[in-house]
Short mmCIF file of C-alpha atoms in Angstrom, two decimals:
data_model
loop_
_atom_site.label_atom_id
_atom_site.label_comp_id
_atom_site.label_asym_id
_atom_site.label_seq_id
_atom_site.Cartn_x
_atom_site.Cartn_y
_atom_site.Cartn_z
CA UNK A 211 -9.81 91.14 -24.05
CA UNK A 212 -8.78 88.87 -26.91
CA UNK A 213 -10.20 85.37 -26.65
CA UNK A 214 -7.63 82.73 -25.69
CA UNK A 215 -7.77 79.66 -27.90
CA UNK A 216 -6.83 76.14 -26.90
CA UNK A 217 -3.16 75.61 -27.49
CA UNK A 218 -1.83 72.45 -29.10
CA UNK A 219 1.54 73.83 -30.11
CA UNK A 220 2.97 75.07 -26.83
CA UNK A 221 6.68 74.48 -26.66
CA UNK A 222 7.51 71.78 -24.15
CA UNK A 223 10.33 72.43 -21.73
CA UNK A 224 12.77 69.56 -22.19
CA UNK A 225 15.99 69.18 -20.23
CA UNK A 226 17.20 66.41 -22.57
CA UNK A 227 16.25 67.03 -26.25
CA UNK A 228 17.08 63.43 -27.15
CA UNK A 229 14.11 62.30 -25.10
CA UNK A 230 11.75 63.78 -27.68
CA UNK A 231 12.78 61.09 -30.14
CA UNK A 232 11.39 58.25 -28.02
CA UNK A 233 8.55 60.02 -26.21
CA UNK A 234 5.16 60.65 -27.78
CA UNK A 235 3.89 63.54 -25.72
CA UNK A 236 0.12 63.95 -25.77
CA UNK A 237 -1.61 67.33 -25.71
CA UNK A 238 -2.49 66.82 -22.06
CA UNK A 239 1.07 65.90 -21.13
CA UNK A 240 2.37 69.20 -22.48
CA UNK A 241 0.81 70.94 -19.49
CA UNK A 242 2.00 68.59 -16.74
CA UNK A 243 5.25 69.28 -14.89
CA UNK A 244 7.25 67.69 -12.10
CA UNK A 245 6.35 69.42 -8.80
CA UNK A 246 10.01 69.16 -7.76
CA UNK A 247 11.81 70.82 -10.68
CA UNK A 248 8.89 71.99 -12.87
CA UNK A 249 10.36 70.30 -15.94
CA UNK A 250 7.77 68.68 -18.21
CA UNK A 251 6.56 65.16 -17.53
CA UNK A 252 6.61 62.50 -20.24
CA UNK A 253 4.70 59.38 -21.13
CA UNK A 254 7.03 57.03 -22.99
CA UNK A 255 4.11 54.77 -23.93
CA UNK A 256 2.49 57.58 -25.88
CA UNK A 257 -0.73 56.98 -23.94
CA UNK A 258 -3.37 59.70 -23.82
CA UNK A 259 -3.61 61.02 -20.28
CA UNK A 260 -7.24 61.30 -19.22
CA UNK A 261 -9.58 60.17 -16.48
CA UNK A 262 -9.91 56.89 -18.37
CA UNK A 263 -6.14 56.31 -18.40
CA UNK A 264 -4.66 53.35 -16.54
CA UNK A 265 -1.02 53.94 -17.49
CA UNK A 266 0.03 56.20 -14.62
CA UNK A 267 3.26 54.28 -14.02
CA UNK A 268 4.65 55.49 -17.35
CA UNK A 269 4.61 59.16 -16.30
CA UNK A 270 8.02 60.36 -15.26
CA UNK A 271 10.37 63.31 -14.88
CA UNK A 272 13.52 62.98 -16.94
CA UNK A 273 15.38 65.45 -14.71
CA UNK A 274 14.51 64.00 -11.29
CA UNK A 275 14.15 60.40 -12.51
CA UNK A 276 10.96 60.16 -10.51
CA UNK A 277 7.94 58.15 -11.61
CA UNK A 278 4.52 59.49 -10.66
CA UNK A 279 1.73 57.09 -9.85
CA UNK A 280 -2.01 57.15 -9.46
CA UNK A 281 -5.03 54.91 -9.27
CA UNK A 282 -8.27 54.42 -11.16
CA UNK A 283 -9.50 57.84 -9.98
CA UNK A 284 -6.62 60.34 -10.05
CA UNK A 285 -2.96 61.00 -10.74
CA UNK A 286 -0.88 61.87 -7.66
CA UNK A 287 1.51 64.75 -8.40
CA UNK A 288 2.28 65.78 -4.81
CA UNK A 289 5.90 66.06 -3.70
CA UNK A 290 5.49 63.07 -1.40
CA UNK A 291 3.49 61.05 -3.90
CA UNK A 292 4.75 57.49 -4.21
CA UNK A 293 6.78 57.52 -0.98
CA UNK A 294 6.70 54.27 0.98
CA UNK A 295 7.33 55.43 4.57
CA UNK A 296 7.25 59.23 4.57
CA UNK A 297 3.98 61.13 4.98
CA UNK A 298 3.07 64.69 5.89
CA UNK A 299 0.38 66.19 8.07
CA UNK A 300 -0.95 69.39 6.58
CA UNK A 301 -2.54 72.34 8.43
CA UNK A 302 -5.87 71.72 10.13
CA UNK A 303 -8.02 73.26 7.39
CA UNK A 304 -6.38 71.01 4.78
CA UNK A 305 -6.58 67.86 6.89
CA UNK A 306 -10.27 68.49 7.60
CA UNK A 307 -11.16 67.99 3.95
CA UNK A 308 -9.10 64.80 3.73
CA UNK A 309 -11.52 63.24 6.20
CA UNK A 310 -13.76 60.66 4.46
CA UNK A 311 -16.89 61.85 6.29
CA UNK A 312 -16.36 65.52 5.38
CA UNK A 313 -15.69 64.53 1.76
CA UNK A 314 -18.88 62.48 1.68
CA UNK A 315 -20.96 65.29 3.20
CA UNK A 316 -19.54 68.12 1.09
CA UNK A 317 -22.27 67.99 -1.58
CA UNK A 318 -24.79 66.45 0.78
CA UNK A 319 -25.41 69.51 2.93
CA UNK A 320 -22.01 71.10 3.72
CA UNK A 321 -21.68 73.28 0.59
CA UNK A 322 -25.40 74.15 0.62
CA UNK A 323 -24.94 75.91 3.97
CA UNK A 324 -22.77 78.54 2.28
CA UNK A 325 -25.95 80.43 1.39
CA UNK A 326 -25.83 81.76 4.96
CA UNK A 327 -22.59 83.52 3.98
CA UNK A 328 -24.12 85.14 0.92
CA UNK A 329 -23.16 82.49 -1.64
CA UNK A 330 -25.83 82.74 -4.36
CA UNK A 331 -26.24 79.02 -5.04
CA UNK A 332 -24.33 76.75 -7.38
CA UNK A 333 -26.17 77.60 -10.62
CA UNK A 334 -25.90 81.36 -10.14
CA UNK A 335 -22.29 81.09 -8.96
CA UNK A 336 -21.37 79.01 -12.02
CA UNK A 337 -22.97 81.55 -14.37
CA UNK A 338 -21.06 84.39 -12.69
CA UNK A 339 -17.80 82.48 -13.03
CA UNK A 340 -18.48 81.73 -16.71
CA UNK A 341 -19.02 85.43 -17.39
CA UNK A 342 -15.59 86.25 -15.95
CA UNK A 343 -13.99 83.29 -17.73
CA UNK A 344 -15.58 83.87 -21.14
CA UNK A 345 -12.32 85.22 -22.71
CA UNK A 346 -10.67 81.83 -22.10
CA UNK A 347 -13.35 79.73 -23.83
CA UNK A 348 -11.85 76.89 -25.87
CA UNK A 349 -8.72 76.64 -23.74
CA UNK A 350 -7.98 74.62 -20.60
CA UNK A 351 -9.02 75.26 -17.01
CA UNK A 352 -7.94 74.07 -13.58
CA UNK A 353 -10.64 73.84 -10.93
CA UNK A 354 -8.29 74.35 -7.98
CA UNK A 355 -9.22 72.89 -4.59
CA UNK A 356 -12.11 71.31 -6.46
CA UNK A 357 -13.41 69.32 -3.49
CA UNK A 358 -15.87 66.72 -4.75
CA UNK A 359 -15.75 68.29 -8.21
CA UNK A 360 -18.97 70.29 -8.04
CA UNK A 361 -17.71 72.93 -10.48
CA UNK A 362 -15.25 70.64 -12.28
CA UNK A 363 -18.20 68.57 -13.47
CA UNK A 364 -20.15 71.65 -14.50
CA UNK A 365 -17.21 72.92 -16.55
CA UNK A 366 -16.78 69.48 -18.14
CA UNK A 367 -20.48 69.25 -19.06
CA UNK A 368 -20.60 72.82 -20.37
CA UNK A 369 -18.24 72.11 -23.27
CA UNK A 370 -16.66 75.48 -22.57
CA UNK A 371 -13.12 74.05 -22.32
CA UNK A 372 -11.04 71.55 -24.29
CA UNK A 373 -9.60 70.22 -21.02
CA UNK A 374 -10.85 70.45 -17.44
CA UNK A 375 -8.44 69.58 -14.62
CA UNK A 376 -10.02 68.85 -11.24
CA UNK A 377 -7.28 69.44 -8.67
CA UNK A 378 -7.32 68.88 -4.92
CA UNK A 379 -5.00 67.73 -2.13
CA UNK A 380 -7.65 65.50 -0.56
CA UNK A 381 -7.63 61.91 -1.78
CA UNK A 382 -11.18 61.39 -0.54
CA UNK A 383 -12.52 64.51 -2.25
CA UNK A 384 -11.05 63.32 -5.55
CA UNK A 385 -12.57 59.89 -5.00
CA UNK A 386 -15.97 61.57 -4.51
CA UNK A 387 -15.41 63.56 -7.69
CA UNK A 388 -14.62 60.37 -9.59
CA UNK A 389 -17.75 58.64 -8.31
CA UNK A 390 -20.00 61.61 -9.15
CA UNK A 391 -18.44 61.74 -12.62
CA UNK A 392 -19.38 58.13 -13.21
CA UNK A 393 -22.89 58.61 -11.84
CA UNK A 394 -23.50 61.59 -14.13
CA UNK A 395 -22.00 59.82 -17.17
CA UNK A 396 -19.62 62.71 -17.84
CA UNK A 397 -17.27 62.01 -20.79
CA UNK A 398 -13.82 61.28 -19.42
CA UNK A 399 -11.70 62.17 -22.44
CA UNK A 400 -11.39 65.87 -21.53
CA UNK A 401 -11.43 65.58 -17.74
CA UNK A 402 -8.37 64.89 -15.62
CA UNK A 403 -8.26 64.44 -11.82
CA UNK A 404 -4.98 65.39 -10.17
CA UNK A 405 -3.88 65.33 -6.54
CA UNK A 406 -1.52 68.25 -5.94
CA UNK A 407 -0.45 70.91 -3.46
CA UNK A 408 -1.89 74.32 -4.33
CA UNK A 409 1.44 75.93 -3.43
CA UNK A 410 3.40 73.58 -5.74
CA UNK A 411 1.30 73.22 -8.86
CA UNK A 412 2.54 70.49 -11.25
CA UNK A 413 2.14 72.42 -14.48
CA UNK A 414 4.51 74.01 -16.97
CA UNK A 415 4.80 77.78 -16.55
CA UNK A 416 2.46 79.71 -18.82
CA UNK A 417 0.54 76.63 -19.96
CA UNK A 418 -2.92 77.18 -18.40
CA UNK A 419 -5.68 79.43 -19.71
CA UNK A 420 -7.87 79.71 -16.61
CA UNK A 421 -7.96 78.81 -12.93
CA UNK A 422 -11.14 78.64 -10.87
CA UNK A 423 -11.15 78.24 -7.09
CA UNK A 424 -14.57 78.04 -5.47
CA UNK A 425 -14.79 78.75 -1.73
CA UNK A 426 -11.13 77.83 -1.31
CA UNK A 427 -8.98 80.94 -0.95
CA UNK A 428 -9.59 81.21 2.81
CA UNK A 429 -8.63 77.54 3.30
CA UNK A 430 -5.18 77.75 1.67
CA UNK A 431 -2.28 77.65 4.18
CA UNK A 432 -0.60 80.53 2.32
CA UNK A 433 -2.88 82.42 -0.09
CA UNK A 434 0.08 84.40 -1.43
CA UNK A 435 2.09 81.24 -2.23
CA UNK A 436 -0.96 79.72 -3.93
CA UNK A 437 -1.84 82.80 -5.99
CA UNK A 438 1.80 83.23 -6.99
CA UNK A 439 1.77 79.65 -8.30
CA UNK A 440 -1.45 80.36 -10.17
CA UNK A 441 0.20 83.42 -11.70
CA UNK A 442 3.18 81.28 -12.74
CA UNK A 443 1.15 78.67 -14.61
CA UNK A 444 -1.33 81.06 -16.30
CA UNK A 445 -0.63 82.13 -19.85
CA UNK A 446 -0.41 85.90 -20.49
CA UNK A 447 -4.02 87.01 -20.56
CA UNK A 448 -5.12 83.97 -18.54
CA UNK A 449 -7.87 84.49 -15.96
CA UNK A 450 -8.09 83.62 -12.26
CA UNK A 451 -11.55 83.50 -10.67
CA UNK A 452 -12.17 82.70 -7.01
CA UNK A 453 -14.84 82.97 -4.34
CA UNK A 454 -14.40 83.49 -0.62
CA UNK A 455 -15.75 85.49 2.33
CA UNK A 456 -15.00 89.10 3.32
CA UNK A 457 -15.97 89.85 6.92
CA UNK A 458 -16.65 93.57 6.55
CA UNK A 459 -20.44 93.40 6.52
CA UNK A 460 -20.55 94.88 10.03
CA UNK A 461 -17.94 97.63 9.88
CA UNK A 462 -17.91 98.11 13.66
CA UNK A 463 -16.58 94.55 14.03
CA UNK A 464 -13.64 95.01 11.65
CA UNK A 465 -11.24 96.53 14.26
CA UNK A 466 -11.96 93.63 16.62
CA UNK A 467 -11.52 91.06 13.86
CA UNK A 468 -8.22 92.72 12.91
CA UNK A 469 -6.93 92.06 16.43
CA UNK A 470 -8.25 88.50 16.53
CA UNK A 471 -7.24 87.56 12.99
CA UNK A 472 -3.74 86.26 13.62
CA UNK A 473 -4.67 84.14 16.68
CA UNK A 474 -7.61 82.75 14.67
CA UNK A 475 -5.39 81.85 11.71
CA UNK A 476 -2.84 80.16 13.96
CA UNK A 477 -5.56 78.16 15.72
CA UNK A 478 -7.56 77.09 12.67
CA UNK A 479 -5.20 77.61 9.67
CA UNK A 480 -8.14 79.34 7.97
CA UNK A 481 -7.62 82.86 6.67
CA UNK A 482 -9.81 85.90 7.28
CA UNK A 483 -10.23 88.65 4.70
CA UNK A 484 -11.52 92.00 5.90
CA UNK A 485 -11.68 94.09 2.71
CA UNK A 486 -11.75 93.94 -1.07
CA UNK A 487 -8.50 95.92 -1.04
CA UNK A 488 -6.73 93.03 0.68
CA UNK A 489 -7.68 90.65 -2.11
CA UNK A 490 -6.77 93.13 -4.83
CA UNK A 491 -3.41 93.71 -3.16
CA UNK A 492 -2.85 89.95 -2.99
CA UNK A 493 -3.50 89.57 -6.71
CA UNK A 494 -1.26 92.51 -7.63
CA UNK A 495 1.56 91.17 -5.46
CA UNK A 496 1.40 87.90 -7.41
CA UNK A 497 1.48 89.49 -10.86
CA UNK A 498 -2.25 89.56 -11.60
CA UNK A 499 -3.98 92.72 -12.77
CA UNK A 500 -7.42 93.96 -13.79
CA UNK A 501 -8.95 93.04 -10.44
CA UNK A 502 -12.72 93.11 -10.22
CA UNK A 503 -15.25 91.59 -7.86
CA UNK A 504 -18.93 90.96 -7.19
CA UNK A 505 -20.29 91.12 -3.65
CA UNK A 506 -23.33 89.72 -1.86
CA UNK A 507 -22.91 90.27 1.86
CA UNK A 508 -19.78 88.38 3.00
CA UNK A 509 -19.64 86.52 -0.33
CA UNK A 510 -17.20 87.79 -2.94
CA UNK A 511 -16.24 86.53 -6.37
CA UNK A 512 -12.98 87.99 -7.62
CA UNK A 513 -11.36 87.98 -11.05
CA UNK A 514 -7.86 88.96 -12.10
CA UNK A 515 -5.77 88.49 -15.22
CA UNK A 516 -2.17 87.49 -15.92
CA UNK A 517 -0.25 90.39 -17.45
CA UNK A 518 0.11 90.19 -21.23
#
């Protein structure tokens, strides 16, 4: 596959061409889009948008006339971001990771327990992901459902990408990511933390080189909606890499799990995958091809590519 280079000349979708005359759009801003209409967002101050930025109030959608805000840690690009009275309760699996205690414990024992499900450990998992993602070196990457930024920080420190976007719906997970970033003295110029809904990604279509989602696919309320969004924002030839569990290790249990799957999903809002074919079918349905995977017991790492 031909290596994807970082793009600094991507055409920006502009609903009002006159706005270009008084808006200095940074490289990072070219990728960001309004989660309502998907038109590009603009910074009229010309400020560089990075983890070190403090000018969130200047980010706006010219079509919706909505200003998007943030804090010292992250930019909030959720649909309900900035609302005064309205709030939403998400499915149980999503709300669990918004809990401050769960966010605090995620890298302090929670994630380490995944070895019981066949996860090979963070270092090995990161190397496997890098092998799949190698064709996108030099571009940009979204670490989707990044949690406390375990892999976001590794991507940032690796120098593999010109821009790393750590994305999660949980405010507390992003706060943990921000604190770890400071503790590890990770340069902030090429790292951006964004709060967003995985099924409504705030990026211009075809503007992202790679998406990584570690141990997240089974937690998404609608995997098909999420993967379709990932397919939308990936450039042709862009790569999607994800890890999750497949519960087919004991084949005799699969028929029982098939019967119990829907009640389990309704009760927990977690998804169950019972075969590699299911995940390949999911990727194909969302416009991603070239499916491949690596297994270790229930653990699976999948890779698929946006059609060129």
